[in-house]
Short mmCIF file of C-alpha atoms in Angstrom, two decimals:
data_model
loop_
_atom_site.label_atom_id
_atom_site.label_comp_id
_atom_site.label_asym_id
_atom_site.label_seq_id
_atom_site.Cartn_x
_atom_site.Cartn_y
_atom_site.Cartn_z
CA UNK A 1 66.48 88.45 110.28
CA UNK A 2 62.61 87.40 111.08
CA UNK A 3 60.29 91.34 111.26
CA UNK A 4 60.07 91.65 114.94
CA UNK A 5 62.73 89.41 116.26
CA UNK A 6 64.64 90.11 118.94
CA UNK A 7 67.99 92.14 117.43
CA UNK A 8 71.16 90.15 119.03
CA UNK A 9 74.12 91.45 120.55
CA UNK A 10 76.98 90.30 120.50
CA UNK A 11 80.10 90.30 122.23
CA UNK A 12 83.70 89.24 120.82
CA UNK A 13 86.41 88.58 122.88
CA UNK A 14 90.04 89.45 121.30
CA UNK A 15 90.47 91.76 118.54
CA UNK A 16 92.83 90.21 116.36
CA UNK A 17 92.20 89.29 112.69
CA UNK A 18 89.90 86.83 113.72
CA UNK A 19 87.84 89.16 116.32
CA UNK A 20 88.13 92.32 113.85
CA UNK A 21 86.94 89.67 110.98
CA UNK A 22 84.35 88.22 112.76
CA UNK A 23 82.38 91.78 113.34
CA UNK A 24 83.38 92.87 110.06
CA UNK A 25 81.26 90.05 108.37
CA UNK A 26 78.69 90.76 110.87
CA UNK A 27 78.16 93.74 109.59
CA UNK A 28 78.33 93.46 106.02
CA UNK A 29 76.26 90.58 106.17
CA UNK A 30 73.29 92.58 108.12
CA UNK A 31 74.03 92.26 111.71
CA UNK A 32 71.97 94.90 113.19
CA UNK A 33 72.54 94.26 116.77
CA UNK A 34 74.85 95.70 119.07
CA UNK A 35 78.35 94.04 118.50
CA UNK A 36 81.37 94.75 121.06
CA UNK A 37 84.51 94.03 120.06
CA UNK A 38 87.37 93.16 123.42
CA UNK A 39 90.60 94.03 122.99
CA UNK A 40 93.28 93.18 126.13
CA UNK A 41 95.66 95.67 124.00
CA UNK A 42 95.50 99.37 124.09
CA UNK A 43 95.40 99.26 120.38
CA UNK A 44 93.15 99.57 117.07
CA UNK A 45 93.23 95.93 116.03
CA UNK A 46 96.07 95.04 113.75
CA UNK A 47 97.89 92.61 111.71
CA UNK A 48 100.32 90.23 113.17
CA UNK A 49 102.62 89.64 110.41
CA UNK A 50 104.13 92.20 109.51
CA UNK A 51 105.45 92.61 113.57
CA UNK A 52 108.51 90.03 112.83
CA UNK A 53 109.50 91.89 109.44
CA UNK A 54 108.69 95.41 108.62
CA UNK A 55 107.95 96.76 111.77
CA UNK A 56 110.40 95.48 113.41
CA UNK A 57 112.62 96.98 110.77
CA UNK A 58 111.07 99.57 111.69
CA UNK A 59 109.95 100.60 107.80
CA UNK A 60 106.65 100.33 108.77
CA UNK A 61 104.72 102.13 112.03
CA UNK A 62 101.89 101.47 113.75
CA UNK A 63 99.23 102.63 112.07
CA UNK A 64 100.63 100.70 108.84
CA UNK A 65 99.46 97.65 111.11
CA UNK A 66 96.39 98.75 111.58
CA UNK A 67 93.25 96.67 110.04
CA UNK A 68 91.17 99.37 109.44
CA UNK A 69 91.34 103.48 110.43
CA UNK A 70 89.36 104.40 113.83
CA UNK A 71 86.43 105.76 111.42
CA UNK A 72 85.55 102.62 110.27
CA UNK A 73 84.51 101.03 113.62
CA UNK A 74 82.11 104.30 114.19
CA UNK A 75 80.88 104.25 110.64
CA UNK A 76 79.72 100.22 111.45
CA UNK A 77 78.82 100.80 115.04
CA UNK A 78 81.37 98.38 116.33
CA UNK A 79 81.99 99.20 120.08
CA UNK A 80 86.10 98.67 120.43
CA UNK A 81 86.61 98.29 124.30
CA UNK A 82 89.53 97.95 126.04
CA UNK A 83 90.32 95.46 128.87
CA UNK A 84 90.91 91.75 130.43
CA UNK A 85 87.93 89.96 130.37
CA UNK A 86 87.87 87.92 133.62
CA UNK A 87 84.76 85.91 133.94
CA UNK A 88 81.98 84.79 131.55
CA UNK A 89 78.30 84.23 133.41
CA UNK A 90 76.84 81.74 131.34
CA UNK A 91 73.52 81.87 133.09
CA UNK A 92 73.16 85.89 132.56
CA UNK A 93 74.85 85.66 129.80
CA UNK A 94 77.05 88.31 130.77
CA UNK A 95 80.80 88.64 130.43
CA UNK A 96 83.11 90.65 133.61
CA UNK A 97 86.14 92.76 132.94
CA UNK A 98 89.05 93.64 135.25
CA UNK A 99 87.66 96.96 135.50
CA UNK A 100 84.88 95.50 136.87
CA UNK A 101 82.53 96.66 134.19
CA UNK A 102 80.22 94.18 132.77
CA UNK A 103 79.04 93.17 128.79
CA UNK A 104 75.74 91.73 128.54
CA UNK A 105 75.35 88.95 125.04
CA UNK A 106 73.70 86.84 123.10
CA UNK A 107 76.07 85.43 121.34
CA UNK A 108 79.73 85.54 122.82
CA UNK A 109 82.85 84.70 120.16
CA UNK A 110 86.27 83.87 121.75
CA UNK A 111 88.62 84.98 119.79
CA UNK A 112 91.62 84.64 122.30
CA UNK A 113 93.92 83.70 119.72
CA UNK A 114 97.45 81.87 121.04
CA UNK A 115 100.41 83.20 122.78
CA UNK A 116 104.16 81.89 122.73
CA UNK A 117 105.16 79.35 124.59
CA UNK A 118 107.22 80.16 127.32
CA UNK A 119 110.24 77.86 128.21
CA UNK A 120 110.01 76.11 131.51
CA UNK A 121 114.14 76.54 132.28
CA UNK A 122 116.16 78.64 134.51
CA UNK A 123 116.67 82.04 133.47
CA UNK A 124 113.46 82.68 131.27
CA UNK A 125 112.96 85.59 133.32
CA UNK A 126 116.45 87.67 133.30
CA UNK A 127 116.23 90.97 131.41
CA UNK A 128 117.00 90.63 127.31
CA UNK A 129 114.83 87.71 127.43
CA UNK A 130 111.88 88.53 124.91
CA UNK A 131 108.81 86.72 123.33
CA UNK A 132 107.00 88.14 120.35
CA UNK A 133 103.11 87.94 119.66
CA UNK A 134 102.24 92.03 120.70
CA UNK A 135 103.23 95.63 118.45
CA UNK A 136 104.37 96.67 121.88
CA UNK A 137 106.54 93.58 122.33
CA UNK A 138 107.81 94.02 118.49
CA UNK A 139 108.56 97.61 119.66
CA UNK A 140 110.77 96.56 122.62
CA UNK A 141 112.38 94.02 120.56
CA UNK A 142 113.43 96.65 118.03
CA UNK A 143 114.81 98.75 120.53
CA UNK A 144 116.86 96.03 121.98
CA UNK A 145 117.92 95.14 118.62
CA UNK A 146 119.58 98.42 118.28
CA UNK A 147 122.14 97.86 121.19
CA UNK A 148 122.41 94.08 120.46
CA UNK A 149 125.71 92.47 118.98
CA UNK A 150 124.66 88.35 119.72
CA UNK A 151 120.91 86.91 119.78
CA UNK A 152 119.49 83.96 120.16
CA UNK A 153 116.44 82.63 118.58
CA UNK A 154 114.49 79.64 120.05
CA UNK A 155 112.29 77.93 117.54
CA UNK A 156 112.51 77.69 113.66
CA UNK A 157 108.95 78.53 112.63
CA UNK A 158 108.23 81.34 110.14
CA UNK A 159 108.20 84.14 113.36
CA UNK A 160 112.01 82.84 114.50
CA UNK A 161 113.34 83.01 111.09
CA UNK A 162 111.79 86.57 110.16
CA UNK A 163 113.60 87.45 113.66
CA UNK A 164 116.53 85.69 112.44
CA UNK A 165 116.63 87.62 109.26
CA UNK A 166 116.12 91.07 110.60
CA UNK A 167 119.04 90.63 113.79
CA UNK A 168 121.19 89.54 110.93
CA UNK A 169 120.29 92.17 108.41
CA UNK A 170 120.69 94.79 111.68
CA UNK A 171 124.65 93.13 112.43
CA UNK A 172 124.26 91.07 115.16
CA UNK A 173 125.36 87.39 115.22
CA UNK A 174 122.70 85.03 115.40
CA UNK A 175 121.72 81.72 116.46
CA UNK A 176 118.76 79.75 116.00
CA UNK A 177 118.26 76.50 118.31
CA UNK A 178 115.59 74.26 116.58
CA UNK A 179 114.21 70.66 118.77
CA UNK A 180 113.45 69.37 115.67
CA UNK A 181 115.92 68.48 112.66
CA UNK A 182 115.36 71.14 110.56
CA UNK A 183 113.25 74.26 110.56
CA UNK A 184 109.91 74.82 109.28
CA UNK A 185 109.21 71.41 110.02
CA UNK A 186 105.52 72.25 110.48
CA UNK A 187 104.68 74.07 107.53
CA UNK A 188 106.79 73.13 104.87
CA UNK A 189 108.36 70.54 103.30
CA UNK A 190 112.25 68.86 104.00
CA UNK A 191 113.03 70.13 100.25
CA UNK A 192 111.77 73.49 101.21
CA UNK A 193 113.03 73.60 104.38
CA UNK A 194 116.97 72.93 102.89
CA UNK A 195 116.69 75.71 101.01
CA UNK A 196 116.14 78.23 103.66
CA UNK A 197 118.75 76.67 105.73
CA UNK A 198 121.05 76.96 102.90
CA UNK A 199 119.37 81.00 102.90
CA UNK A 200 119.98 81.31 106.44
CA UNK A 201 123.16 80.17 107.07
CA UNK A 202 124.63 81.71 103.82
CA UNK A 203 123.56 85.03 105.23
CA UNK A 204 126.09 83.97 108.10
CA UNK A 205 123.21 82.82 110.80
CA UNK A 206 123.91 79.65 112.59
CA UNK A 207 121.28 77.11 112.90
CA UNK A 208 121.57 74.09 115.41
CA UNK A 209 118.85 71.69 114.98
CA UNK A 210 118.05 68.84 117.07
CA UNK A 211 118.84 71.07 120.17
CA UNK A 212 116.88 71.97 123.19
CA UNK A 213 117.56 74.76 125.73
CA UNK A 214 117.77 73.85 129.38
CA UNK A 215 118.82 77.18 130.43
CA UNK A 216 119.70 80.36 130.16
CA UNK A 217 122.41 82.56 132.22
CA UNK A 218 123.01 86.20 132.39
CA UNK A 219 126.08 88.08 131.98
CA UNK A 220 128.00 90.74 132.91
CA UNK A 221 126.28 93.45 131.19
CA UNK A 222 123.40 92.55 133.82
CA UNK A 223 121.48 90.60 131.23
CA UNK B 1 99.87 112.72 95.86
CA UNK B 2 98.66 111.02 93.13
CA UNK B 3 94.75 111.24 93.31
CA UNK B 4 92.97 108.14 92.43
CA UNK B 5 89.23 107.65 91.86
CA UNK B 6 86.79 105.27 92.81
CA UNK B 7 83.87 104.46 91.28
CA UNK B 8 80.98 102.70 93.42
CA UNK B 9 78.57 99.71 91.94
CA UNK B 10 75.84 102.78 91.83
CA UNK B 11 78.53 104.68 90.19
CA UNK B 12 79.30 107.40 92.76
CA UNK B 13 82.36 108.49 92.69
CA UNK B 14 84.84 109.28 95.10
CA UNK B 15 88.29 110.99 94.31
CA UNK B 16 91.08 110.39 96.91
CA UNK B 17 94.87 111.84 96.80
CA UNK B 18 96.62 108.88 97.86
CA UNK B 19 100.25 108.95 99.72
CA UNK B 20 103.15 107.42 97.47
CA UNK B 21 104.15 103.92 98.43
CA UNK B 22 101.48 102.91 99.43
CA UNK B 23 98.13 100.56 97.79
CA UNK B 24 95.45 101.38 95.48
CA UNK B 25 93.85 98.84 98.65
CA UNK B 26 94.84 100.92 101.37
CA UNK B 27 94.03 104.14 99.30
CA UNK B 28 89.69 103.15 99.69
CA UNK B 29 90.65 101.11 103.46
CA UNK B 30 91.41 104.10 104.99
CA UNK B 31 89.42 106.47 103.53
CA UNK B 32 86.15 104.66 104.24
CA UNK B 33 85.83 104.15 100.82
CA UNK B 34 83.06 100.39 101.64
CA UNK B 35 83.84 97.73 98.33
CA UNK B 36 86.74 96.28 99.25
CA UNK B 37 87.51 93.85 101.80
CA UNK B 38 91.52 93.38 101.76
CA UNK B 39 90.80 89.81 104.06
CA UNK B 40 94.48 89.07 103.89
CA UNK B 41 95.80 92.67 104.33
CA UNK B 42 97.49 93.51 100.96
CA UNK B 43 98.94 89.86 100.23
CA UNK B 44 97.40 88.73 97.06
CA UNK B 45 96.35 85.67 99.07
CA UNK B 46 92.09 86.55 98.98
CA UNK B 47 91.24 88.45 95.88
CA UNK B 48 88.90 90.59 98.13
CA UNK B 49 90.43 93.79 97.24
CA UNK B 50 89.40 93.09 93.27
CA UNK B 51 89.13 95.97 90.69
CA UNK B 52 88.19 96.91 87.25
CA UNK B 53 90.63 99.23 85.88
CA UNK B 54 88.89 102.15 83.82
CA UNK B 55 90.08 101.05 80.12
CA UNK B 56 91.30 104.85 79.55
CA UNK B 57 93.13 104.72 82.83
CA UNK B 58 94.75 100.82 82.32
CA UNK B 59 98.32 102.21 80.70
CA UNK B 60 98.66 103.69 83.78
CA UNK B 61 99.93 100.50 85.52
CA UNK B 62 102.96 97.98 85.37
CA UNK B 63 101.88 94.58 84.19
CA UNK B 64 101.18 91.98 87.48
CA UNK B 65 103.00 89.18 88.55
CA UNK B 66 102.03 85.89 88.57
CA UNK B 67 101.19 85.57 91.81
CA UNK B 68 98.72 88.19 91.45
CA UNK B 69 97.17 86.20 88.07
CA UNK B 70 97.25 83.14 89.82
CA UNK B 71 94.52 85.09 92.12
CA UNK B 72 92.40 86.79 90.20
CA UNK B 73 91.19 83.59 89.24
CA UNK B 74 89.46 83.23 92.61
CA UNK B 75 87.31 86.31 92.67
CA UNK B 76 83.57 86.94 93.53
CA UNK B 77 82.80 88.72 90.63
CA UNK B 78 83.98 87.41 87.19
CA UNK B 79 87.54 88.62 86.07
CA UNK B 80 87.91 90.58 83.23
CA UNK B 81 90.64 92.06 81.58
CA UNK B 82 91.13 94.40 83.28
CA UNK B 83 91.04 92.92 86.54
CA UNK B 84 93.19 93.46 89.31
CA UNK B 85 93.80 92.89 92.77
CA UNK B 86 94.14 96.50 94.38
CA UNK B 87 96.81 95.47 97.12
CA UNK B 88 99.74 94.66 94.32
CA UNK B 89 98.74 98.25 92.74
CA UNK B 90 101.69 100.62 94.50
CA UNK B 91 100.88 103.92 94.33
CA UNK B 92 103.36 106.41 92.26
CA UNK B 93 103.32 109.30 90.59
CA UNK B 94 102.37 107.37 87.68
CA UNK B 95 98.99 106.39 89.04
CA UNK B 96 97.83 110.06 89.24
CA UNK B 97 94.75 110.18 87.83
CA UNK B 98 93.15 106.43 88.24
CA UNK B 99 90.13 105.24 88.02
CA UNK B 100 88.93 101.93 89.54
CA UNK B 101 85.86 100.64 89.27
CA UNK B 102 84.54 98.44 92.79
CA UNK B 103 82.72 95.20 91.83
CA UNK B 104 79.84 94.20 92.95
CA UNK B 105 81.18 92.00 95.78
CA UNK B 106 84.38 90.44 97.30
CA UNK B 107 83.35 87.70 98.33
#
């Protein structure tokens, strides 16, 4: 940084790997300014992963997930805050939270990350119905698992198959319903993919491929 | 708990009893113990949690898997023999009395 320059602040948005990574390497690589790091979840930030295997197995808690211990971000000056960011000000340069409070930058980093993707049929919203991306929607999903005897898993990518795995492991029968014709399709190879159909089914999981979902209806247990 | 020791570039070092079942890597994480990175969070996918084993301390460990060579091919600083990627390191009783050197840098 140039003697006598301006020192920048900046302000990341979403304080998942990439958000926690991103003022990490700030840091170690000199970053004096002010950085402050926006997190819409009331949590340290944490790895993902581990959300759709050993936490939801619940071998592993919450603190397991996290990234780095609560020391670290007031050893490196890294301002964790807390909120929904709701507007950015390009012009001042300033970004608005729900709370109404108000982060002034220099540089602003979205770091947003994805989210699941909903389905758009009947039903989505009746209770038992879950997505997972959050540790507090891993947690519900591992208390539901404890009660559950059927579930049903829509979409074959690593996260529904780690589900898969764990409902199985935990007794309940399973289904997976896959659009495409077979799973993984995305990340691995057909080869590949046989094999952990083989995996899957031979620890008694059903996989239909090919299949979409135009609904979904309750039952009599109200769910 | 098994107490392991870390030794910084400028050779302070820092003794730390470390829980069972847990990583050599999470042992200097969260005990703001600054050297090692852990970018992929105790995966052996980075090699930014490297360490030199102190020779005296080396028969201390298991030997690693492959995966774990494959990696320590890719570190910052060069791999020696006794090179290893913190994060595959499980801490037992066994590991009382460790000493790891931190390299230079991670990455």
């Amino acid at each position: 940084m140039t003697a006598g320059a301006p020192v920048s602040s900046v302000v990341i948005v979403g304080a998942g790997q990439a958000g926690y990574q991103t003022a990490a390497s700030l840091r170690e690589r000199g970053h004096a300014g002010r950085i402050t790091l926006i997190s819409a979840e009331d949590a340290l930030p944490y790895e993902r992963p581990p959300l759709s295997k050993a936490y939801l197995k619940g071998e592993a808690d919450e603190t397991r997930l996290w990234l780095r211990p609560v020391t670290y971000y007031v050893r490196q000056s890294i301002d964790l805050v807390g909120g929904t960011v709701t507007g950015i000000d390009r012009d001042a340069r300033r970004v608005r939270l729900a709370d109404g409070s108000a982060y002034d930058y220099d540089h602003l980093v979205l770091a947003t990350g994805a989210r699941p993707r909903t389905l758009d049929v009947p039903g989505v919203g009746l209770r038992g119905v879950h997505t997972l991306r959050t540790a507090q929607e891993a947690a519900a999903l591992r208390s539901a698992l404890a009660a559950a005897r059927h579930a049903v898993v829509v979409g074959a990518g690593f996260v529904g198959l780690e589900f898969a795995a764990v409902a199985r492991e935990s007794g309940c029968e399973v289904t997976v319903v896959e659009a495409l014709d077979r799973p993984l399709a995305r990340v691995v190879s057909a080869r590949t993919a046989e094999h952990f159909t083989r995996l899957h089914r031979g620890a008694g999981t059903q996989l239909l491929f090919g299949q979409g979902v135009t609904a979904l209806h309750g039952n009599s247990r109200g769910t | 708990m098994p107490k392991i020791t870390y030794v910084a570039v400028d050779g302070t070092e820092q003794a730390i009893e470390v829980p069972t079942g847990t990583s050599v890597m999470r042992g200097a994480v969260f005990n703001d113990i600054d050297g090692i990175v852990a970018q992929c969070g105790g995966n052996a996918q980075c090699a930014t949690c490297h360490v030199y084993v102190d020779e005296t301390t080396l028969d201390k460990l298991e030997p690693m898997e492959s995966n774990e060579d494959g990696m320590l091919d890719f570190t910052a600083c060069p791999r020696r023999p006794n090179s290893r990627l913190s994060c595959q390191l499980e801490v037992t009783g066994a590991l009382d009395g460790l000493i790891v050197h931190l390299p230079e840098r991670q990455n």
